[in-house]
PDB file of C-alpha atoms in Angstrom:
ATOM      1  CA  UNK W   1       0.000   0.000   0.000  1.00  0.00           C
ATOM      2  CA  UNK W   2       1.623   3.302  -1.125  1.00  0.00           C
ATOM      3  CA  UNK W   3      -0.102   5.682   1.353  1.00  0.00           C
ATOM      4  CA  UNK W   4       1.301   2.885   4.310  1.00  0.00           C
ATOM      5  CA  UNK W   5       4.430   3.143   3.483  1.00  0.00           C
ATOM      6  CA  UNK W   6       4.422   7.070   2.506  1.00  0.00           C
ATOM      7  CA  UNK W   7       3.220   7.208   6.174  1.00  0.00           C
ATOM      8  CA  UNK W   8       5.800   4.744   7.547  1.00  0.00           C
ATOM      9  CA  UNK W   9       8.639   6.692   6.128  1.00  0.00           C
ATOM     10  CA  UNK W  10       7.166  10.170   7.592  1.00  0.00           C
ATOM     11  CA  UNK W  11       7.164   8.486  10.798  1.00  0.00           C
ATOM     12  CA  UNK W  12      10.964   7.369  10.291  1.00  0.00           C
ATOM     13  CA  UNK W  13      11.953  11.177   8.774  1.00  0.00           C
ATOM     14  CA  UNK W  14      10.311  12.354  11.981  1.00  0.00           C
ATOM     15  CA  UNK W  15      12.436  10.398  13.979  1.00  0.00           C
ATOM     16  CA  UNK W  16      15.771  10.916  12.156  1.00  0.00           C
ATOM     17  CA  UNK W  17      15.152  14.623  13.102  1.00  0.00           C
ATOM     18  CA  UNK W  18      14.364  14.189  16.486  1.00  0.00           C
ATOM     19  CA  UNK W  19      17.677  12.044  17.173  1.00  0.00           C
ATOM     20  CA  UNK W  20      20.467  12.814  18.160  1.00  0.00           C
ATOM     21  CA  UNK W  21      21.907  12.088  14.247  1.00  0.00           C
ATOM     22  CA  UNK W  22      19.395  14.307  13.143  1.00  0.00           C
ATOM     23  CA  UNK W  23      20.482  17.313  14.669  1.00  0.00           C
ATOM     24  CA  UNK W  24      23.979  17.119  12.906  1.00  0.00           C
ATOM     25  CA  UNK W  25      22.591  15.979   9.354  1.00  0.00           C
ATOM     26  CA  UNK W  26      21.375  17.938   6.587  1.00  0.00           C
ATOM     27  CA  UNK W  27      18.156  17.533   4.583  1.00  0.00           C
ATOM     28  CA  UNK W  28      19.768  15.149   1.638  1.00  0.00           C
ATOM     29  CA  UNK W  29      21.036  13.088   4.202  1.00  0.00           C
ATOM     30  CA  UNK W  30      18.058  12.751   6.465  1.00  0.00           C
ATOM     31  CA  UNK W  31      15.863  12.044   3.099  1.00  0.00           C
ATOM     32  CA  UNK W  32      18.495   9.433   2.084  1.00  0.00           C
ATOM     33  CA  UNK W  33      18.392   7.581   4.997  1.00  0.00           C
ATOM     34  CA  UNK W  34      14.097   7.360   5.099  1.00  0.00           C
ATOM     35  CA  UNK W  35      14.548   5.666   0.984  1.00  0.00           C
ATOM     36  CA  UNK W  36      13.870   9.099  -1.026  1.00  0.00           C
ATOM     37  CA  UNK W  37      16.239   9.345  -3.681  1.00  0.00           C
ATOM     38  CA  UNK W  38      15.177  12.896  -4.277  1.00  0.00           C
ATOM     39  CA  UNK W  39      15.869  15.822  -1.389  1.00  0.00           C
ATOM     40  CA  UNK W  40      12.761  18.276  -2.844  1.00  0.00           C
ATOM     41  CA  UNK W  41       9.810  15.174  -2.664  1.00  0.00           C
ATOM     42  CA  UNK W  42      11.272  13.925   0.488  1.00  0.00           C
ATOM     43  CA  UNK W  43      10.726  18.245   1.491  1.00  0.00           C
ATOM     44  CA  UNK W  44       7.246  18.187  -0.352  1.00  0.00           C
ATOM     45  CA  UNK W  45       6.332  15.005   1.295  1.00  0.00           C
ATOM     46  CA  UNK W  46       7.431  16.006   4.789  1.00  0.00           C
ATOM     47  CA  UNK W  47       5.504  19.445   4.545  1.00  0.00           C
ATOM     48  CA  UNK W  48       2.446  17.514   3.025  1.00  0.00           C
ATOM     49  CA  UNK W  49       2.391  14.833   6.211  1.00  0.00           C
ATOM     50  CA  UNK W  50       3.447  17.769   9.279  1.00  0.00           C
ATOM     51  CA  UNK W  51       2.706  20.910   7.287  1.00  0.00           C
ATOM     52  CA  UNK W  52       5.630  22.668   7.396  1.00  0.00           C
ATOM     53  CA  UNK W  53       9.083  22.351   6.220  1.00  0.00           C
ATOM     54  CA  UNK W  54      11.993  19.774   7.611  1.00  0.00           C
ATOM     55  CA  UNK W  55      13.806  23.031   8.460  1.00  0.00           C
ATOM     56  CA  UNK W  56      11.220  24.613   9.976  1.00  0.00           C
ATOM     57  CA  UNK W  57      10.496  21.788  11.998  1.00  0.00           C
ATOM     58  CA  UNK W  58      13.768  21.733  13.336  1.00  0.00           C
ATOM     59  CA  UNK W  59      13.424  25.512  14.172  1.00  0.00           C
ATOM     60  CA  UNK W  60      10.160  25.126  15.878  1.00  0.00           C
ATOM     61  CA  UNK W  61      10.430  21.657  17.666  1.00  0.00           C
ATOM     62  CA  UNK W  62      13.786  21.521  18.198  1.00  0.00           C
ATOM     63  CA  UNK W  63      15.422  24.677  18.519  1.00  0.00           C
ATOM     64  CA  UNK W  64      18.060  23.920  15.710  1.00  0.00           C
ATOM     65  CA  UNK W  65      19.469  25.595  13.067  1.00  0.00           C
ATOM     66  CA  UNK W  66      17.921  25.469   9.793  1.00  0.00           C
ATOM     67  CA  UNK W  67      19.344  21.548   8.020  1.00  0.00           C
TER      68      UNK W  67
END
């Protein structure tokens, strides 16, 4: 099921950011490691599932820099 696994790898982007690894890696490297190939539909998939942007998600949630 694509939505499933759309969902399953929002869940694992979600907590690649939230770890510790997270906080050092940038956005290719976070989207690599949750099976996108592509760093701008990994970015419009994340802002499609929590409505905003992997960086300002960090900002916001995690007081980090922009990734």
């Amino acid at each position: 099921n694509a939505m499933l696994s759309e969902g399953y790898r929002a869940v694992c982007v979600c907590l690649e950011l939230m770890g510790t690894v997270g906080m050092w890696c940038g956005v290719l490297e976070i989207a690599r490691r949750c099976g996108y190939s592509d760093q701008h539909y990994f970015s419009y998939c994340f802002k499609k599932y929590y409505g905003v942007s992997p960086n300002k998600y960090r900002e916001e949630r995690l007081g980090g820099k922009d990734i």
